[in-house]
XYZ file of N, CA and C in Angstrom:
285
model
N 143.716 71.001 89.165
C 143.407 71.798 87.992
C 141.996 71.456 87.536
N 141.275 72.463 87.157
C 139.902 72.259 86.720
C 139.690 72.966 85.384
N 139.020 72.282 84.477
C 138.723 72.832 83.156
C 137.295 73.358 83.159
N 137.135 74.621 82.784
C 135.784 75.184 82.692
C 135.303 75.114 81.243
N 134.078 75.564 81.017
C 133.458 75.475 79.695
C 134.220 76.319 78.677
N 134.707 77.483 79.092
C 135.453 78.348 78.175
C 136.754 77.692 77.730
N 137.450 77.059 78.667
C 138.697 76.381 78.323
C 138.419 75.190 77.409
N 137.344 74.453 77.675
C 136.974 73.330 76.808
C 136.678 73.817 75.400
N 136.005 74.955 75.272
C 135.717 75.522 73.954
C 137.005 75.922 73.252
N 137.949 76.497 74.003
C 139.218 76.904 73.409
C 140.013 75.689 72.939
N 140.033 74.629 73.738
C 140.743 73.402 73.353
C 140.111 72.801 72.105
N 138.787 72.781 72.049
C 138.095 72.250 70.871
C 138.434 73.077 69.635
N 138.502 74.387 69.779
C 138.846 75.249 68.648
C 140.272 74.997 68.193
N 141.206 74.873 69.155
C 142.601 74.613 68.803
C 142.761 73.265 68.108
N 141.942 72.288 68.516
C 141.998 70.960 67.907
C 141.170 70.897 66.634
N 140.523 72.018 66.306
C 139.671 72.107 65.121
C 138.568 71.054 65.150
N 137.926 70.958 66.308
C 136.801 70.051 66.504
C 135.572 70.908 66.764
N 134.536 70.682 65.974
C 133.297 71.429 66.171
C 132.514 70.781 67.311
N 132.236 71.563 68.338
C 131.479 71.089 69.492
C 130.316 72.044 69.711
N 129.116 71.496 69.779
C 127.939 72.333 70.053
C 128.044 72.929 71.447
N 127.433 74.091 71.615
C 127.462 74.747 72.926
C 126.838 73.873 74.003
N 125.843 73.081 73.635
C 125.185 72.212 74.618
C 126.093 71.079 75.070
N 127.067 70.699 74.234
C 127.963 69.597 74.573
C 129.208 70.058 75.330
N 129.443 71.359 75.416
C 130.654 71.865 76.081
C 130.748 71.493 77.559
N 129.667 71.555 78.349
C 129.807 71.142 79.754
C 130.228 69.674 79.895
N 129.708 68.808 79.034
C 130.110 67.404 79.068
C 131.566 67.218 78.691
N 132.015 67.992 77.696
C 133.414 67.924 77.283
C 134.329 68.403 78.396
N 133.934 69.477 79.062
C 134.735 69.979 80.185
C 134.818 68.928 81.288
N 133.713 68.235 81.550
C 133.709 67.180 82.576
C 134.639 66.031 82.174
N 134.635 65.664 80.876
C 135.542 64.603 80.411
C 136.996 65.021 80.588
N 137.308 66.270 80.253
C 138.672 66.764 80.463
C 139.057 66.688 81.939
N 138.147 67.059 82.820
C 138.426 67.006 84.258
C 138.634 65.570 84.722
N 137.878 64.628 84.160
C 138.066 63.217 84.508
C 139.450 62.741 84.086
N 139.871 63.124 82.878
C 141.200 62.738 82.389
C 142.290 63.337 83.263
N 142.149 64.607 83.601
C 143.148 65.252 84.460
C 143.186 64.622 85.845
N 142.023 64.202 86.356
C 141.987 63.512 87.644
C 142.747 62.204 87.596
N 142.610 61.478 86.486
C 143.357 60.229 86.341
C 144.852 60.492 86.296
N 145.265 61.550 85.598
C 146.684 61.892 85.527
C 147.212 62.256 86.913
N 146.415 62.960 87.703
C 146.831 63.287 89.070
C 146.993 62.019 89.910
N 146.139 61.020 89.675
C 146.288 59.741 90.391
C 147.607 59.068 90.020
N 148.007 59.166 88.752
C 149.263 58.558 88.323
C 150.452 59.214 89.013
N 150.343 60.498 89.321
C 151.431 61.191 90.016
C 151.630 60.671 91.428
N 150.624 60.022 91.998
C 150.732 59.505 93.354
C 151.412 58.143 93.430
N 151.628 57.487 92.282
C 152.245 56.166 92.261
C 153.726 56.289 92.597
N 154.197 55.417 93.512
C 155.601 55.411 93.900
C 156.400 54.611 92.873
N 157.268 55.280 92.128
C 158.056 54.624 91.093
C 159.553 54.629 91.419
N 159.883 54.791 92.683
C 161.296 54.774 93.051
C 161.858 53.388 92.797
N 162.999 53.342 92.167
C 163.655 52.073 91.872
C 163.154 51.397 90.611
N 162.211 51.989 89.905
C 161.700 51.399 88.664
C 162.450 52.020 87.495
N 163.081 51.173 86.704
C 163.855 51.660 85.569
C 162.926 52.070 84.428
N 163.236 53.156 83.729
C 162.446 53.529 82.555
C 162.579 52.444 81.488
N 161.506 52.237 80.723
C 161.557 51.201 79.698
C 160.830 51.667 78.438
N 161.214 51.087 77.312
C 160.580 51.425 76.049
C 159.732 50.285 75.520
N 159.818 49.120 76.158
C 159.067 47.952 75.717
C 158.803 47.066 76.924
N 157.796 46.206 76.821
C 157.501 45.310 77.935
C 158.468 44.137 77.975
N 159.157 43.892 76.878
C 160.157 42.826 76.860
C 161.535 43.455 76.728
N 162.469 43.029 77.557
C 163.821 43.610 77.463
C 164.503 43.136 76.181
N 164.895 44.060 75.355
C 165.592 43.711 74.125
C 166.613 44.780 73.794
N 167.619 44.373 73.086
C 168.658 45.307 72.663
C 168.718 45.269 71.147
N 168.751 46.433 70.525
C 168.813 46.493 69.080
C 170.161 46.003 68.583
N 170.124 45.304 67.461
C 171.372 44.838 66.864
C 172.142 46.044 66.355
N 173.420 46.015 66.533
C 174.248 47.129 66.105
C 175.277 46.636 65.103
N 175.672 47.519 64.235
C 176.718 47.204 63.276
C 177.706 48.355 63.257
N 178.878 48.074 62.774
C 179.903 49.115 62.697
C 179.492 50.156 61.668
N 179.724 51.399 61.978
C 179.371 52.500 61.085
C 180.547 52.771 60.155
N 180.633 51.968 59.101
C 181.728 52.110 58.141
C 181.138 52.264 56.742
N 181.858 52.967 55.883
C 181.427 53.147 54.503
C 181.787 51.897 53.720
N 180.812 51.371 52.991
C 181.076 50.199 52.147
C 180.605 50.503 50.733
N 181.430 50.234 49.790
C 181.106 50.395 48.374
C 180.496 51.757 48.061
N 181.150 52.810 48.459
C 180.659 54.143 48.155
C 180.979 54.548 46.728
N 180.671 55.765 46.392
C 180.959 56.344 45.083
C 180.314 55.549 43.945
N 178.996 55.312 44.043
C 178.261 54.582 43.015
C 177.135 55.427 42.442
N 177.308 56.719 42.416
C 176.247 57.617 41.980
C 175.779 57.298 40.564
N 176.707 57.081 39.623
C 176.313 56.813 38.243
C 175.520 55.519 38.135
N 175.935 54.505 38.861
C 175.240 53.209 38.810
C 173.831 53.317 39.395
N 173.690 54.067 40.482
C 172.383 54.216 41.122
C 171.459 55.043 40.234
N 171.956 56.127 39.685
C 171.121 56.991 38.850
C 170.770 56.356 37.510
N 171.471 55.297 37.118
C 171.136 54.626 35.857
C 169.762 53.965 35.927
N 169.260 53.680 37.118
C 167.932 53.082 37.289
C 166.822 54.127 37.339
N 167.166 55.385 37.458
C 166.158 56.436 37.607
C 165.497 56.738 36.275
N 164.174 56.942 36.269
C 163.512 57.307 35.022
C 163.936 58.696 34.533
N 164.307 59.581 35.463
C 164.741 60.921 35.090
C 165.776 61.399 36.106
N 167.015 61.572 35.636
C 168.083 62.052 36.509
C 168.718 63.267 35.842
N 168.938 64.312 36.659
C 169.542 65.541 36.142
C 170.614 66.032 37.096
N 171.746 66.392 36.565
C 172.851 66.989 37.325
C 173.236 66.157 38.542
N 173.172 64.833 38.404
C 173.596 63.960 39.484
C 172.558 63.722 40.554
N 171.287 64.068 40.290
C 170.219 63.870 41.268
C 169.019 63.206 40.600
N 168.139 62.610 41.411
C 166.869 62.104 40.914
C 165.979 63.308 40.606
N 165.344 63.322 39.445
C 164.411 64.384 39.099
C 162.996 63.843 39.303
N 162.181 64.597 40.039
C 160.811 64.184 40.317
C 159.865 65.299 39.897
N 158.603 64.934 39.600
C 157.648 65.977 39.216
C 157.363 66.921 40.376
N 157.068 68.162 40.054
C 156.730 69.166 41.054
C 155.360 68.823 41.641
N 155.264 68.786 42.974
C 153.985 68.433 43.614
C 153.414 69.590 44.435
N 154.172 70.628 44.681
C 153.703 71.781 45.449
C 153.823 73.006 44.559
N 152.775 73.800 44.563
C 152.812 75.005 43.736
C 153.052 76.231 44.574
């Protein structure tokens, strides 16, 4: 895959990045370099390699999903500076 100057300009516009016309050929070349590196990664043999989310093997602690001490709405809302109809009332931030 090869990125031309027009595609680089379109990507810059979509990313809302202002790029001078003189800098577009350089940007297209950088995109092509990145894509070339990605193509190199596709050539790596990863058969037998397990997917991982961290460099250290760890398992998250788990707890039983049980309800404890529910039905405390009045007690929780007593700490609120403004509570209405059983909910926290907050100032309007979007018009």
